[in-house]
PDB file of C-alpha atoms and ligand atoms in Angstrom:
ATOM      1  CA  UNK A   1       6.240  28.796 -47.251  1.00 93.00           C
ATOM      2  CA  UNK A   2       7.164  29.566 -43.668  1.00 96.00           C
ATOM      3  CA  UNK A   3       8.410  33.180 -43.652  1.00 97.00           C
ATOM      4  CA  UNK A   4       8.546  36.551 -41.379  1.00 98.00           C
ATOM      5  CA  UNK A   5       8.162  39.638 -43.040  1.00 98.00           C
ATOM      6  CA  UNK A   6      10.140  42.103 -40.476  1.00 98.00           C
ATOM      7  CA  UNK A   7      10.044  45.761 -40.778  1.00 97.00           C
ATOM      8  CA  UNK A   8       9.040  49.100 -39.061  1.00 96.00           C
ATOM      9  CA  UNK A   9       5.075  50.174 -38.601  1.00 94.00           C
ATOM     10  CA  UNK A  10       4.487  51.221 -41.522  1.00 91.00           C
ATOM     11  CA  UNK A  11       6.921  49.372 -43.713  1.00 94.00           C
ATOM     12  CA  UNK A  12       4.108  47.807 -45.624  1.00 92.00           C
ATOM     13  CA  UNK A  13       4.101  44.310 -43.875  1.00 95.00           C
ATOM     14  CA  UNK A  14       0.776  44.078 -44.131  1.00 92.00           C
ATOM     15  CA  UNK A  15       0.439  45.647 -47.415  1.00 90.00           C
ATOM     16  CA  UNK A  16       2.784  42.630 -48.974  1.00 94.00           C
ATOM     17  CA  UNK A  17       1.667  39.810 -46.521  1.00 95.00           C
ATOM     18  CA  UNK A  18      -1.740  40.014 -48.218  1.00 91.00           C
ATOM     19  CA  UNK A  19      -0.351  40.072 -52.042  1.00 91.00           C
ATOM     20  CA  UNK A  20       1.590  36.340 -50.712  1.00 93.00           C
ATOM     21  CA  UNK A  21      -1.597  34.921 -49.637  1.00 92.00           C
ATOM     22  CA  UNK A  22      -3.189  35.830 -52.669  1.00 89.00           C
ATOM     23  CA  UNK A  23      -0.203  34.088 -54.564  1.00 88.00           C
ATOM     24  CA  UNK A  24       1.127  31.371 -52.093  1.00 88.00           C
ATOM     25  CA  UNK A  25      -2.437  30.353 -50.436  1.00 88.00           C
ATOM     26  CA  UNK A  26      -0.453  30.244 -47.139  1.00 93.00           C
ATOM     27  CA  UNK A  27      -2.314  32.538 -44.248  1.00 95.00           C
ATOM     28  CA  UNK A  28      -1.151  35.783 -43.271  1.00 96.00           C
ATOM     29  CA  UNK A  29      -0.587  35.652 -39.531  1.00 97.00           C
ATOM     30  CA  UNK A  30      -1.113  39.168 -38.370  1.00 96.00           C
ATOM     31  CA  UNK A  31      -0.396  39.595 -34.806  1.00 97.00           C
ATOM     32  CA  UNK A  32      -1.544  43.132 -34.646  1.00 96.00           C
ATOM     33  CA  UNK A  33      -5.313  41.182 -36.664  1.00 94.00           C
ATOM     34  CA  UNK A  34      -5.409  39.276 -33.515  1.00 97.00           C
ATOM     35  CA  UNK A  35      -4.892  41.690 -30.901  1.00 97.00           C
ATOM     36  CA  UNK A  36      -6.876  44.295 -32.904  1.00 94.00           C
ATOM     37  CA  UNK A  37     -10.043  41.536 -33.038  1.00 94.00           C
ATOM     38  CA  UNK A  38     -10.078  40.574 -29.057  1.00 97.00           C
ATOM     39  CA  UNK A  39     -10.238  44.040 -28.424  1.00 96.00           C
ATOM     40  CA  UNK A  40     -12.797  44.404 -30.955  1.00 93.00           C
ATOM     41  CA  UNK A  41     -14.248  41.587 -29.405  1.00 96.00           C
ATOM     42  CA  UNK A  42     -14.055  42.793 -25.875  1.00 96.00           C
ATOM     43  CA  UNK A  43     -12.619  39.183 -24.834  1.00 97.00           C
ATOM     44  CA  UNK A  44     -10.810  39.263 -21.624  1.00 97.00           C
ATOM     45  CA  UNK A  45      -7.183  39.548 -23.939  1.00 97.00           C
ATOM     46  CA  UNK A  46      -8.581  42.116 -25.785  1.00 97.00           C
ATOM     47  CA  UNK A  47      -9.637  43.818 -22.559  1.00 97.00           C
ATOM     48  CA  UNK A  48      -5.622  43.015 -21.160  1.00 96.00           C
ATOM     49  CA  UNK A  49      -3.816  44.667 -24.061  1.00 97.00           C
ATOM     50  CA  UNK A  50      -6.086  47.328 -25.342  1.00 96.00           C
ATOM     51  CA  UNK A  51      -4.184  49.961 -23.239  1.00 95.00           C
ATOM     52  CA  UNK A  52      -0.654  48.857 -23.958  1.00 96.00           C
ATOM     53  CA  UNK A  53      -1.581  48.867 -27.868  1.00 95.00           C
ATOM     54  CA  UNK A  54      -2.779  52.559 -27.754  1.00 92.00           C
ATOM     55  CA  UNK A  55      -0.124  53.518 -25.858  1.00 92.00           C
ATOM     56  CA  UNK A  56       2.105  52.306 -28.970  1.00 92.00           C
ATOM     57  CA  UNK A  57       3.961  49.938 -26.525  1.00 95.00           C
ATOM     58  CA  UNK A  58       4.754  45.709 -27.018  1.00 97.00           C
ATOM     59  CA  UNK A  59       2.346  43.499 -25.594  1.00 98.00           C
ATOM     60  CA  UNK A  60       4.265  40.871 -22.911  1.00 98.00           C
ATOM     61  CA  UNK A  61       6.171  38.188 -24.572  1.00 98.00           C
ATOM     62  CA  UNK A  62       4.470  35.323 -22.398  1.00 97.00           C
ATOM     63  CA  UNK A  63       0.411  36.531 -23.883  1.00 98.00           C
ATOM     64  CA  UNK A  64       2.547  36.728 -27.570  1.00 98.00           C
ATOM     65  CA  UNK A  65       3.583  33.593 -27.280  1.00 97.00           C
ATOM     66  CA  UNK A  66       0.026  32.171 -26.378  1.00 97.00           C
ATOM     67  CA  UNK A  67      -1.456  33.951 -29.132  1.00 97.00           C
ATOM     68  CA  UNK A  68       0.834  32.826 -32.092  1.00 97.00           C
ATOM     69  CA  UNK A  69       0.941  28.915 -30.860  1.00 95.00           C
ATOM     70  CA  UNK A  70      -2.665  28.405 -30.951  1.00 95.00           C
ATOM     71  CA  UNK A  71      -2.956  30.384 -34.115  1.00 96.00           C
ATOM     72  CA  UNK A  72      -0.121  28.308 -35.616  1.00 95.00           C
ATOM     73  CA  UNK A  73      -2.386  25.315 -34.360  1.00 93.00           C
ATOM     74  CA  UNK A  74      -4.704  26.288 -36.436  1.00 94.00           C
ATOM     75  CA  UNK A  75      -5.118  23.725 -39.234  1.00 93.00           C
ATOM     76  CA  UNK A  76      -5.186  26.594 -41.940  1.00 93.00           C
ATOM     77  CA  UNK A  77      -1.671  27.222 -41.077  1.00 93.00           C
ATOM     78  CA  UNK A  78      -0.444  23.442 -41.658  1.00 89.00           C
ATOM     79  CA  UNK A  79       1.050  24.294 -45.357  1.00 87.00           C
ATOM     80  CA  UNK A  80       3.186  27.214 -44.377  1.00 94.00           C
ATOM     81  CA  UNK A  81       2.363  31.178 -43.458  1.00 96.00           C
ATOM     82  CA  UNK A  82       3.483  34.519 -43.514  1.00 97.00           C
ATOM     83  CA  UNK A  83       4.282  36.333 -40.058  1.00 98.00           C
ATOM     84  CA  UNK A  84       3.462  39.875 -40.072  1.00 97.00           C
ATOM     85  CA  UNK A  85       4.667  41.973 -36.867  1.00 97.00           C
ATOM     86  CA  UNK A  86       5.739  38.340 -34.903  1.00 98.00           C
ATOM     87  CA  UNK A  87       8.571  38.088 -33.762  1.00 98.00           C
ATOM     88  CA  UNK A  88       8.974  41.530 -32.350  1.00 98.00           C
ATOM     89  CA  UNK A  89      11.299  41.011 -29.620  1.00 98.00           C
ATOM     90  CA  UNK A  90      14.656  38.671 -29.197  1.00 98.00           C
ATOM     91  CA  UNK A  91      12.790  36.797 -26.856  1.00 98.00           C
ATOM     92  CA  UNK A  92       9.965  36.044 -29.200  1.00 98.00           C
ATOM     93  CA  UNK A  93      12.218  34.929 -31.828  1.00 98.00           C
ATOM     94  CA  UNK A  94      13.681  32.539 -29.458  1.00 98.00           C
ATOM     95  CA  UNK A  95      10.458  30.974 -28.550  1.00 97.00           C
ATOM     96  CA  UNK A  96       9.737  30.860 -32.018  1.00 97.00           C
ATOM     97  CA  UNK A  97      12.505  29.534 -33.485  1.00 97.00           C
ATOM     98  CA  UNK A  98      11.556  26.851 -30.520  1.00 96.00           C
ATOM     99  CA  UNK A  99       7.859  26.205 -31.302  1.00 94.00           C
ATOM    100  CA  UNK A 100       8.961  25.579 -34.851  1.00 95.00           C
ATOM    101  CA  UNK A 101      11.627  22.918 -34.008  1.00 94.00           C
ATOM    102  CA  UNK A 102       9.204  21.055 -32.043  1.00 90.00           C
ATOM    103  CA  UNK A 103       7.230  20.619 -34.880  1.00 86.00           C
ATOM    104  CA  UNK A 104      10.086  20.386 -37.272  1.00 87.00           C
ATOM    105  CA  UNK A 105       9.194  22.863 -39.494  1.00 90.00           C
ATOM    106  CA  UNK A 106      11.970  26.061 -39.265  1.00 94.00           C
ATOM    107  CA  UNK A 107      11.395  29.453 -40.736  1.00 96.00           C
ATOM    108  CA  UNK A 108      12.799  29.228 -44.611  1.00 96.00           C
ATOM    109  CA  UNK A 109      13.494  33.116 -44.578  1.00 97.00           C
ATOM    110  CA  UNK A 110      12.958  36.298 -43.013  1.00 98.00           C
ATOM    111  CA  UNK A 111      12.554  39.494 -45.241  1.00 98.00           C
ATOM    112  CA  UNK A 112      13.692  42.916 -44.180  1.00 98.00           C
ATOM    113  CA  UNK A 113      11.046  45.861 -45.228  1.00 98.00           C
ATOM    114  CA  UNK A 114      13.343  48.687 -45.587  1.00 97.00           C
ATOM    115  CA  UNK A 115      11.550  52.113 -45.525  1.00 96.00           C
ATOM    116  CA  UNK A 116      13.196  55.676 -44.576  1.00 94.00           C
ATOM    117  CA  UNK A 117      12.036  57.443 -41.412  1.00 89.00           C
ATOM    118  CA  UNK A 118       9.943  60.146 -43.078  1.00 90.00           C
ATOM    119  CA  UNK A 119       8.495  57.827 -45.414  1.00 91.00           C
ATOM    120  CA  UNK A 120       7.776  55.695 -42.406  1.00 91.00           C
ATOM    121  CA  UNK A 121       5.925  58.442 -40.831  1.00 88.00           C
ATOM    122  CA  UNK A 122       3.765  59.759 -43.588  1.00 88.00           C
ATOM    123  CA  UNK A 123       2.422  56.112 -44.545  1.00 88.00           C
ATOM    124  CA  UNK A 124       1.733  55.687 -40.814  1.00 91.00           C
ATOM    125  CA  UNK A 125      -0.250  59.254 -40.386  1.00 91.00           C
ATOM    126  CA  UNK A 126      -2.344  58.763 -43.833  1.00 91.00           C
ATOM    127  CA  UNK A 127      -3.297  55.138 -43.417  1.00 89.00           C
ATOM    128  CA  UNK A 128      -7.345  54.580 -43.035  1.00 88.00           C
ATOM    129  CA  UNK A 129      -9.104  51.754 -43.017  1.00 86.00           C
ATOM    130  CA  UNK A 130     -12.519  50.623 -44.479  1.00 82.00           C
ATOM    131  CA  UNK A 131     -14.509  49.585 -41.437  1.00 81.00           C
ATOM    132  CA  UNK A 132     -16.970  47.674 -43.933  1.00 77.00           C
ATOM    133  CA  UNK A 133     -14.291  45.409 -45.688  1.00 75.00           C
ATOM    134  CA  UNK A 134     -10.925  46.089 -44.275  1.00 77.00           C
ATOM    135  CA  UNK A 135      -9.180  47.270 -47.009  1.00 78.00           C
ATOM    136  CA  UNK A 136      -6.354  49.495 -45.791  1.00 81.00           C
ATOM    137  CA  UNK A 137      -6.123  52.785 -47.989  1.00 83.00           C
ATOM    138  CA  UNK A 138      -3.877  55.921 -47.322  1.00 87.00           C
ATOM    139  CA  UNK A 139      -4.650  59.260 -47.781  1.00 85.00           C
ATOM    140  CA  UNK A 140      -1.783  60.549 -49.745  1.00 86.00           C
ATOM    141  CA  UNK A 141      -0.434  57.776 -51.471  1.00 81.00           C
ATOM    142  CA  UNK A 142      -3.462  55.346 -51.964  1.00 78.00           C
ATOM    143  CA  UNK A 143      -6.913  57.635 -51.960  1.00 78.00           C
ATOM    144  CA  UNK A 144     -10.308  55.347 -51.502  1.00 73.00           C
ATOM    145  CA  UNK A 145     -12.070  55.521 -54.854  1.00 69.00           C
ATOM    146  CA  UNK A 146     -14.770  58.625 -54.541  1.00 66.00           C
ATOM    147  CA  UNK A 147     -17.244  58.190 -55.399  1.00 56.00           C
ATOM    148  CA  UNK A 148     -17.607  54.707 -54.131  1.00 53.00           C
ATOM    149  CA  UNK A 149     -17.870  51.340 -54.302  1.00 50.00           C
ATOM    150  CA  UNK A 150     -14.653  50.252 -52.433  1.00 58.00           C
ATOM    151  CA  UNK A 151     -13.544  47.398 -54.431  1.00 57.00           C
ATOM    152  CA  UNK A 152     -16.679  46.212 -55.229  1.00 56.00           C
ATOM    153  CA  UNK A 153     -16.372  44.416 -51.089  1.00 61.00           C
ATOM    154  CA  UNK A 154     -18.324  47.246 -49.591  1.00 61.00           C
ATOM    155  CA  UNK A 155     -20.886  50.120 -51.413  1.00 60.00           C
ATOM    156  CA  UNK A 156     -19.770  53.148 -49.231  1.00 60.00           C
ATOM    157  CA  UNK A 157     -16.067  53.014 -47.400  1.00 62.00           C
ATOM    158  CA  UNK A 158     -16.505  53.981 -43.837  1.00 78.00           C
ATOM    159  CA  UNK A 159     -13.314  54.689 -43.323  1.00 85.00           C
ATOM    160  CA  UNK A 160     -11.470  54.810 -39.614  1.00 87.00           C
ATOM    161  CA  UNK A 161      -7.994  56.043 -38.788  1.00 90.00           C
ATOM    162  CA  UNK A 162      -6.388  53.168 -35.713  1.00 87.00           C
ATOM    163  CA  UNK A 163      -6.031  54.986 -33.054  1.00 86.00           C
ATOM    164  CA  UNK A 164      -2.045  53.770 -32.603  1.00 87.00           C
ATOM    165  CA  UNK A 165      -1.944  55.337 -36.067  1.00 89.00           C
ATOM    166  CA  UNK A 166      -1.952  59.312 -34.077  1.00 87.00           C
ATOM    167  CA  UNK A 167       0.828  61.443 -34.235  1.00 87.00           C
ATOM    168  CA  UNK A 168       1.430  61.338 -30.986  1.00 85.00           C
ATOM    169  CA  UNK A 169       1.353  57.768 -30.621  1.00 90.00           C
ATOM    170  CA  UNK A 170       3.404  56.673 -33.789  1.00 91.00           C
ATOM    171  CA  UNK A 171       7.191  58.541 -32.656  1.00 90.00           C
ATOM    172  CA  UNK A 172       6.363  55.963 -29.738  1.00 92.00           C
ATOM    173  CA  UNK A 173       5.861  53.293 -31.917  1.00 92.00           C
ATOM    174  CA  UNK A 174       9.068  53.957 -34.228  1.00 93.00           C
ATOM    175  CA  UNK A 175      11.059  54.017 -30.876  1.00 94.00           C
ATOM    176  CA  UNK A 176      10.092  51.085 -28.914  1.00 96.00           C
ATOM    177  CA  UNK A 177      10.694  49.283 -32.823  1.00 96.00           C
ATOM    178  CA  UNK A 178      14.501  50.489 -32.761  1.00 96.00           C
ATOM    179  CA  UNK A 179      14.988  49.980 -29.138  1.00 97.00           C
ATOM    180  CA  UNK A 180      12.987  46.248 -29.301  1.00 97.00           C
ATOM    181  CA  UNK A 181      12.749  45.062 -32.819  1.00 98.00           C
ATOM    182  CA  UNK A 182      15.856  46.147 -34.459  1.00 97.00           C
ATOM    183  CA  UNK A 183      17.845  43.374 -32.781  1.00 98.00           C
ATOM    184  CA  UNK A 184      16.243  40.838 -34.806  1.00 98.00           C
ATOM    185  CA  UNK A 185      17.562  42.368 -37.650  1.00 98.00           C
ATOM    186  CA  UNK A 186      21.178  41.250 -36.699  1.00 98.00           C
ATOM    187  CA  UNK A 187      19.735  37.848 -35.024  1.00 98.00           C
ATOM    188  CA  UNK A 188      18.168  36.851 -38.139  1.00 98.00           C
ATOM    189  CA  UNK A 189      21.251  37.668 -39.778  1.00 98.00           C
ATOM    190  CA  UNK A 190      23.474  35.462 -38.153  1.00 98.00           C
ATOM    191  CA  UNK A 191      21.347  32.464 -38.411  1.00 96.00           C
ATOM    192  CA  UNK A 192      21.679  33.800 -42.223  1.00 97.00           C
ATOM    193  CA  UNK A 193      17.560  34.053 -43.102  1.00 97.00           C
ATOM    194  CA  UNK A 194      17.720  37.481 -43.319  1.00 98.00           C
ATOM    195  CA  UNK A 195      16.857  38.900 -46.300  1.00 98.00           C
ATOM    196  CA  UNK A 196      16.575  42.560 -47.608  1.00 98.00           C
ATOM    197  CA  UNK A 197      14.099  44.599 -49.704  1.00 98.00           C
ATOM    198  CA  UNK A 198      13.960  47.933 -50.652  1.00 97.00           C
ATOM    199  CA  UNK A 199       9.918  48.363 -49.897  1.00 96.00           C
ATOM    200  CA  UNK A 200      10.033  51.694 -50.596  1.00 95.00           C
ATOM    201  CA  UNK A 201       8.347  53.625 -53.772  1.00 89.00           C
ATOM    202  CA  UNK A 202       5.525  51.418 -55.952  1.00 88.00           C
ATOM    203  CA  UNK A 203       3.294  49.026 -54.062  1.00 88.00           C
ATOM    204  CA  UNK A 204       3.947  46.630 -57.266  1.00 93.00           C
ATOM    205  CA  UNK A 205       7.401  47.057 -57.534  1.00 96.00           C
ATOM    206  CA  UNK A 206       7.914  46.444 -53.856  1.00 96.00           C
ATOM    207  CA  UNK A 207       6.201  42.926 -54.611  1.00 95.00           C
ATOM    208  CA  UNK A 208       8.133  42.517 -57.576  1.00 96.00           C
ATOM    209  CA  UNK A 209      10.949  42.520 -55.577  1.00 97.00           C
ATOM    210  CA  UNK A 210       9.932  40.645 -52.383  1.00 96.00           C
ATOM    211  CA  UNK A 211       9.472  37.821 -54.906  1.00 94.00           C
ATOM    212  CA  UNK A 212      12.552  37.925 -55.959  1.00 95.00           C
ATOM    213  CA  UNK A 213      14.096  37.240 -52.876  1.00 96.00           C
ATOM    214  CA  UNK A 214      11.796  34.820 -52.565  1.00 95.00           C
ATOM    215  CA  UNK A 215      12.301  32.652 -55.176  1.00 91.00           C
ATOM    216  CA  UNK A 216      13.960  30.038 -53.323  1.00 90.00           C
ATOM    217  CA  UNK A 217      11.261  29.578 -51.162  1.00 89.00           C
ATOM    218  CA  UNK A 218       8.516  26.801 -51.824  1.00 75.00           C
ATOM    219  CA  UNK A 219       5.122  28.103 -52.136  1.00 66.00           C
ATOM    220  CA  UNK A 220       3.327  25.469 -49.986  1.00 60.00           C
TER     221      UNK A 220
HETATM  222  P1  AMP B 301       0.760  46.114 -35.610  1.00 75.34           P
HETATM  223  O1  AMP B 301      -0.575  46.069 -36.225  1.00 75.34           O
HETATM  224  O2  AMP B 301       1.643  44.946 -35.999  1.00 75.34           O
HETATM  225  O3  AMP B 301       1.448  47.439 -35.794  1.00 75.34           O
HETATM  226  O4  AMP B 301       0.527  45.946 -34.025  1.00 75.34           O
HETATM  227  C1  AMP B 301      -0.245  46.866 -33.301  1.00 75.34           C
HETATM  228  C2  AMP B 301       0.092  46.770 -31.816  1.00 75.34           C
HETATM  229  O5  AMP B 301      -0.194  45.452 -31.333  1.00 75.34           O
HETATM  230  C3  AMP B 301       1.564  46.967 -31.470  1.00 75.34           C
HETATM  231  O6  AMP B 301       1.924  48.340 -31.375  1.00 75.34           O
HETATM  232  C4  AMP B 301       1.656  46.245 -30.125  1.00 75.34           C
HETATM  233  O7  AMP B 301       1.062  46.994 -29.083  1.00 75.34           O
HETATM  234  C5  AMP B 301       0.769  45.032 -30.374  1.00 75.34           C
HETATM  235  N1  AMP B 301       1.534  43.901 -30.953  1.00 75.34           N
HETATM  236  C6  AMP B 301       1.359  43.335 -32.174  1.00 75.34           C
HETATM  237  N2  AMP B 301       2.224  42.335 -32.364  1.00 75.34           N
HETATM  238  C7  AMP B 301       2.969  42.263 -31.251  1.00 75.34           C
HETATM  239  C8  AMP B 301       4.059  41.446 -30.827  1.00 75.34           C
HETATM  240  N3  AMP B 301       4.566  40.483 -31.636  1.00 75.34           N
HETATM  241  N4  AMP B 301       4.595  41.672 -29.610  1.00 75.34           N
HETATM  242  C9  AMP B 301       4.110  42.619 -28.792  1.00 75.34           C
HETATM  243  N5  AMP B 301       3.100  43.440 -29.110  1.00 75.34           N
HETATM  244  C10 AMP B 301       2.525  43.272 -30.331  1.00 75.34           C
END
């Protein structure tokens, strides 16, 4: 399975991308993860892109590029895997679509997370995450357990709110995804990958649906 799930912060990318690795055994290759972890890890990326992330902006094309070809190097990532916020940019997609060829292995589909605006903007604004084990809860839709365990991963959630995840910060985000990301939508379309799902409502129903346009697609 060699797929990008495309979609607006907070369109559940992330959400879904896990459910598929759970199902397909392919890895989930979060870009955001990546970034997220060199800052975390204070490496000399993370130290290059923390500002541009909390300012809700795109990191350069040439240090996305890096990052994705030596994580698709990676030998977990031999039987397939699910992008998750890569490609974000035209030029991205190019590059991908030229990695891949190298390699002979295209994409096999691209799905479209479609979510409304204010839907958008409430998952973005109530999303916390467990600093302990990761697990990404939201406030109004998807309340940690209290009192704890948090899924039996972690005895007391400690939970954090990204700091790209601020009010102020997310209407940035939303923008620079119209103005930047929303091109793919029509690229992907014309080399006919795209693919649409309604990823609104029910976590479960969402992923009954993303499976469905999945079908098609080999799970290794
Ligand atoms: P995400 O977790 O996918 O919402 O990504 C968080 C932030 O990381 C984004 O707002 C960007 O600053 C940066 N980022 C993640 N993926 C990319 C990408 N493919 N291109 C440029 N910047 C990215």
């Amino acid at each position: 399975m060699r797929i990008v799930l495309l979609g607006a912060p907070g369109s559940g990318k992330g959400t879904q991308a896990q459910r598929l690795v759970r199902v397909h055994g392919v890895p989930q290759v979060s870009t955001g993860d990546l970034l997220r972890e060199a800052v975390a890890q204070g490496s000399p990326l993370g130290q290059r892109v923390k500002a541009v992330m909390e300012s809700g902006a795109l990191v350069d094309d040439s240090t996305m590029l890096a990052v994705i070809r030596e994580r698709l190097a990676r030998p977990d990532a031999g039987h397939g895997f699910i992008l998750d916020g890569f490609p974000r940019t035209i030029a991205q997609a190019e590059a991908l679509q030229s990695l891949l060829a190298e390699i002979g292995r295209p994409l096999e589909a691209v799905v479209l997370m479609k979510v409304n605006q204010e839907l958008l903007f409430r998952r973005l604004t109530g999303r916390r995450t467990c600093r302990t084990c990761g697990r990404v809860f939201n406030i109004y839709s998807a309340p940690p357990p209290v009192p704890p365990p948090c899924d039996g991963r972690c005895t007391a959630p400690d939970l954090f709110q990204r700091p790209d995840d601020s009010e102020a910060t997310i209407g940035r985000r939303l923008e620079v995804y119209q103005a930047q990301t929303q091109p793919l939508i029509d690229y992907y379309r014309r080399a006919r990958l795209l693919r649409e799902v309604d990823a609104e409502g029910d976590l479960d129903a969402v992923a009954t649906r993303l499976a469905a346009v999945l079908k098609d697609v080999r799970a290794i």
